[in-house]
Protein backbone atom coordinates (compact mmCIF):
# COMPACT_ATOMS: atom_id res chain seq x y z
CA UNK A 1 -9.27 14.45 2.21
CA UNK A 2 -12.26 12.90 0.41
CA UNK A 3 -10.38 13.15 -3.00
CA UNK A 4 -7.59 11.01 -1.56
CA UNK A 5 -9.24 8.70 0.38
CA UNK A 6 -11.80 8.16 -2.68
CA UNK A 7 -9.11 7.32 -4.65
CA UNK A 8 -7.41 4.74 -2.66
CA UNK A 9 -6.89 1.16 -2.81
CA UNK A 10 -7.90 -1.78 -1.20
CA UNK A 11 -10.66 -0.39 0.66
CA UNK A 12 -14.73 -1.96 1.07
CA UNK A 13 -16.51 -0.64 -2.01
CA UNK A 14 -18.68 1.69 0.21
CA UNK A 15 -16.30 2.89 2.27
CA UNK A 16 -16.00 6.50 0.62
CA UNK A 17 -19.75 7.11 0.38
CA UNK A 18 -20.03 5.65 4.09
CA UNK A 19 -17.49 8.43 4.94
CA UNK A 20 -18.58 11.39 2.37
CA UNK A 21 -21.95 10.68 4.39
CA UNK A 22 -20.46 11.55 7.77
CA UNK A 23 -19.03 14.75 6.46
CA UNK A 24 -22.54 15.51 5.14
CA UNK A 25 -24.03 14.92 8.11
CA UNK A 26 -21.10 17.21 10.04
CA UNK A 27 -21.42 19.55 7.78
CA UNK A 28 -25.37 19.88 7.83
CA UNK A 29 -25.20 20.88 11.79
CA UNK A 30 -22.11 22.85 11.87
CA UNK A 31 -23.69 25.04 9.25
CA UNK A 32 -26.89 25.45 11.42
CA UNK A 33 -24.55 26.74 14.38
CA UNK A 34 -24.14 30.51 14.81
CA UNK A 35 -21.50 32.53 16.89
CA UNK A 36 -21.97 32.41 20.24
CA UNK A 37 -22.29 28.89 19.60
CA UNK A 38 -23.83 27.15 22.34
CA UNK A 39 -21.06 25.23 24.50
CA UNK A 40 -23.08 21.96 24.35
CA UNK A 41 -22.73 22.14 20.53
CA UNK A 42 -19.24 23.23 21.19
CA UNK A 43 -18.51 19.56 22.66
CA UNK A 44 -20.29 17.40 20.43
CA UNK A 45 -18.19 19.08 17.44
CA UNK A 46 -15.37 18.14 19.44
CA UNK A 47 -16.32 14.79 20.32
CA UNK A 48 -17.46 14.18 17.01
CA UNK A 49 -14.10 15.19 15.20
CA UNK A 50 -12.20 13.01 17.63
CA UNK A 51 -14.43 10.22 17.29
CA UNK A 52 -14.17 10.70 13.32
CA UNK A 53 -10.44 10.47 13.76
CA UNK A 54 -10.34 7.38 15.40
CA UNK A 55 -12.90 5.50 14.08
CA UNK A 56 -13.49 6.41 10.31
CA UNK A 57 -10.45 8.22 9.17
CA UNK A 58 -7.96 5.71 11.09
CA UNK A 59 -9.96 3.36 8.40
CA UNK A 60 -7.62 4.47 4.90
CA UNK A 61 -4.59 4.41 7.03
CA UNK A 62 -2.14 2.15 4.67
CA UNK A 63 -4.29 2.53 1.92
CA UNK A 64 -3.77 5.99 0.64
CA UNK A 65 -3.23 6.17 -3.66
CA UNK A 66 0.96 7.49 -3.77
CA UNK A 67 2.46 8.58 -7.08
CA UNK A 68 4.25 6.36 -8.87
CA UNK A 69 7.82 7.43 -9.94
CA UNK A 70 8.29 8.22 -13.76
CA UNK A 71 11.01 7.39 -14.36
CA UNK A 72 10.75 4.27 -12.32
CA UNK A 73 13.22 3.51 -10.16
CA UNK A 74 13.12 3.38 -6.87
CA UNK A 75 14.44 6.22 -4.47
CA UNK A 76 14.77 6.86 -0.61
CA UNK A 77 10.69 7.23 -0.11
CA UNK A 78 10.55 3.59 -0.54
CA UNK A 79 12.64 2.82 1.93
CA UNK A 80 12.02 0.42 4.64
CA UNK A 81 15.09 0.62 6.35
CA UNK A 82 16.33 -2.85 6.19
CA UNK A 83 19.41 -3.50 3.66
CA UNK A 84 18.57 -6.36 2.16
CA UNK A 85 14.94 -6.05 1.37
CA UNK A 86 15.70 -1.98 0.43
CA UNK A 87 18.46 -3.49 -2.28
CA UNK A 88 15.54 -6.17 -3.49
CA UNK A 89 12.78 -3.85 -3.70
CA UNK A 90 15.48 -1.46 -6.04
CA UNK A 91 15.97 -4.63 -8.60
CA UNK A 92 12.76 -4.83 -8.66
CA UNK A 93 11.55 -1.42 -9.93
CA UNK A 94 14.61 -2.20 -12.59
CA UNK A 95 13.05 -5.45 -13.55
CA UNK A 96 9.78 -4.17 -13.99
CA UNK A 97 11.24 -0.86 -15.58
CA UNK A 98 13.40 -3.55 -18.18
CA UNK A 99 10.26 -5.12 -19.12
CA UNK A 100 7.98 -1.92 -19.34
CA UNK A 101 10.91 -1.28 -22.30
CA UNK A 102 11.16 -4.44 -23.91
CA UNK A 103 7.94 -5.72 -23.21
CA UNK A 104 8.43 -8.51 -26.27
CA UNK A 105 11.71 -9.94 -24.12
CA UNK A 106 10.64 -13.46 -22.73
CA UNK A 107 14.43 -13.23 -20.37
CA UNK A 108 13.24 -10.09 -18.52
CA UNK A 109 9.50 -11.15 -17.92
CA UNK A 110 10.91 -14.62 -16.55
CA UNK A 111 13.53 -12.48 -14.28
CA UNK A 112 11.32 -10.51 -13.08
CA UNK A 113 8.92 -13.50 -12.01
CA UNK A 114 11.94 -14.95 -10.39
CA UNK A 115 12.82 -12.26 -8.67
CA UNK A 116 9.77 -11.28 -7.46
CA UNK A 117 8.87 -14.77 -6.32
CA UNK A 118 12.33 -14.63 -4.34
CA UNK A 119 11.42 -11.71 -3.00
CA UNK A 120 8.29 -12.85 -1.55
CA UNK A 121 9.70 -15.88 0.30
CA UNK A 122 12.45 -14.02 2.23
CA UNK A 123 10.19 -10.96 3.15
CA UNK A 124 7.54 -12.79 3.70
CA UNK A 125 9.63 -15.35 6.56
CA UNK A 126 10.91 -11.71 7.99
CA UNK A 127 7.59 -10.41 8.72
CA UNK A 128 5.32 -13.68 9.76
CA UNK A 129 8.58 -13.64 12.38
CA UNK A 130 7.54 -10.83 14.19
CA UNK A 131 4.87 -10.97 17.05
CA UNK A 132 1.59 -9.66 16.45
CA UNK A 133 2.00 -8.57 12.89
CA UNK A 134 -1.05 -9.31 10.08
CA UNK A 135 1.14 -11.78 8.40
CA UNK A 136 -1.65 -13.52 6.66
CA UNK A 137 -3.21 -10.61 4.76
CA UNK A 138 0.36 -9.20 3.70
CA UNK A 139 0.87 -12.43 2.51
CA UNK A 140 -2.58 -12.71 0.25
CA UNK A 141 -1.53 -9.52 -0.85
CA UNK A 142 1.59 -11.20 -2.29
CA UNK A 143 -0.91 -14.29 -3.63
CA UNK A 144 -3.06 -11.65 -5.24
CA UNK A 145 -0.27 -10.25 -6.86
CA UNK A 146 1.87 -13.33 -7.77
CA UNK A 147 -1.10 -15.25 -9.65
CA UNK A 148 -1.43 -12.56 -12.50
CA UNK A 149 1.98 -11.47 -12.57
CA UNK A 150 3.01 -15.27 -13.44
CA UNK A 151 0.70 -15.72 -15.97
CA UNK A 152 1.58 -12.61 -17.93
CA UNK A 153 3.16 -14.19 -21.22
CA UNK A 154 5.51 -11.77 -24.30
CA UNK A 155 4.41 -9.47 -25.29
CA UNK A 156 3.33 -7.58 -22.19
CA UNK A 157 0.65 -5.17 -22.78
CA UNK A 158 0.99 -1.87 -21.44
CA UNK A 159 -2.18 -2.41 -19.00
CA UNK A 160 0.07 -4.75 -17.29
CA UNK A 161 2.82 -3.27 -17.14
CA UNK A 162 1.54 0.04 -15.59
CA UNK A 163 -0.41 -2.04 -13.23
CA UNK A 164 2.62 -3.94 -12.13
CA UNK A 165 4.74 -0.02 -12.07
CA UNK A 166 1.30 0.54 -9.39
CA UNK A 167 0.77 -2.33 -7.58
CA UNK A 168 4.74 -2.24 -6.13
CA UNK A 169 4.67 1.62 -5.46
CA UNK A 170 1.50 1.18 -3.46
CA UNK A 171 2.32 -2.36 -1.82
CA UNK A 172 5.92 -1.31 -0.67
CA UNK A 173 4.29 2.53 0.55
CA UNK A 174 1.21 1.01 1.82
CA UNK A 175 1.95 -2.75 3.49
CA UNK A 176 6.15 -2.89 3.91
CA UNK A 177 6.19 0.36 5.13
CA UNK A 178 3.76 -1.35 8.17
CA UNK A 179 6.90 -3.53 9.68
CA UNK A 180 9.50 -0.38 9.72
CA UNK A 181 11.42 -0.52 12.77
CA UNK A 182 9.61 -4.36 13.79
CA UNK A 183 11.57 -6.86 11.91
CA UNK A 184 13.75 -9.61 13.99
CA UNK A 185 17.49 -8.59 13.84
CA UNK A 186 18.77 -7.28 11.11
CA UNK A 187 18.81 -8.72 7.43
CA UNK A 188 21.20 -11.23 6.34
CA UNK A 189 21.58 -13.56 2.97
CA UNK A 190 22.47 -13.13 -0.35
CA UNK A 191 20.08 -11.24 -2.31
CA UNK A 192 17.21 -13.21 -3.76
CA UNK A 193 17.88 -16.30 -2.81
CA UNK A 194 14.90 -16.62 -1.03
CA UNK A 195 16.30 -17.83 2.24
């Protein structure tokens, strides 16, 4: 667990010592317990665990490191479940995967850019749509995103690229998958075109 949540992403800088810390501290008095074990110390392992759970562990949910596909292109793990933004998010992974091979060709950098700005506008109407949902922080994630992807200029370097191969494997597993099953209706529009 540690070696996966340690190795996540957007999470506060101390958040895996914080937690490593708790184990420690687990682990320190469960070692000190001996069979019978007492049934007081019974219940505070068990209230302790569930507390964990709930309160620290619940903390990396959406933020766990996945692997990024080699080749890349997208496949059915990706998958959010809606048509439209399923399709976008597979040009995608070709645009980026057209670029990562010709990083020196100023038409697929600028395709890209326009397709991922596209992107952006129509998922991001879909989810600020639905009730309830973080809309502002999936959109900064977008910002955060957009801002260095548009000023990336021929020839991209291969710290970009591989960054740009990460950031859309993670985003799409860690954020899109959060509106499964709570989007408005279904999907509808051409492809891309932003509306």
């Amino acid at each position: 667990e540690e070696g996966q949540f340690c190795d996540s992403i957007d999470l506060p800088w101390d958040y895996c010592k914080e937690h490593k810390k708790k184990h420690v501290l687990f682990s320190e008095r469960f070692a000190k317990m001996a069979a019978p074990v007492n049934h007081e110390e019974m219940k505070w392992a068990q209230d302790w665990l569930a507390q964990h759970i709930k309160n620290t562990d619940f903390g990396y949910r959406g933020h766990l490191k996945h692997d990024v596909p080699e080749p890349y292109v997208w496949d059915e793990t990706f998958a959010t479940d809606y048509t439209r933004l399923d399709e976008e998010h597979d040009v995608l992974f070709a645009q980026i995967l057209a670029v990562s091979q010709h990083p020196e060709n100023a038409d697929n950098l600028a395709t890209l850019k326009k397709g991922m700005w596209d992107h952006f506008q129509y998922e991001e109407q879909r989810y600020c749509a639905v009730p309830g949902y973080n809309c502002v922080d999936h959109k900064m994630k977008h910002y955060k995103f957009w801002v260095i992807l548009d000023d990336l200029q021929v020839p991209v370097g291969c710290e970009e690229i591989n960054w740009s191969k990460n950031w859309l494997a993670q985003h799409i597993k860690n954020t899109d998958h959060g509106y499964k099953q709570r989007l408005i209706g279904p999907d509808s529009g051409e492809n891309f075109s932003g509306a």
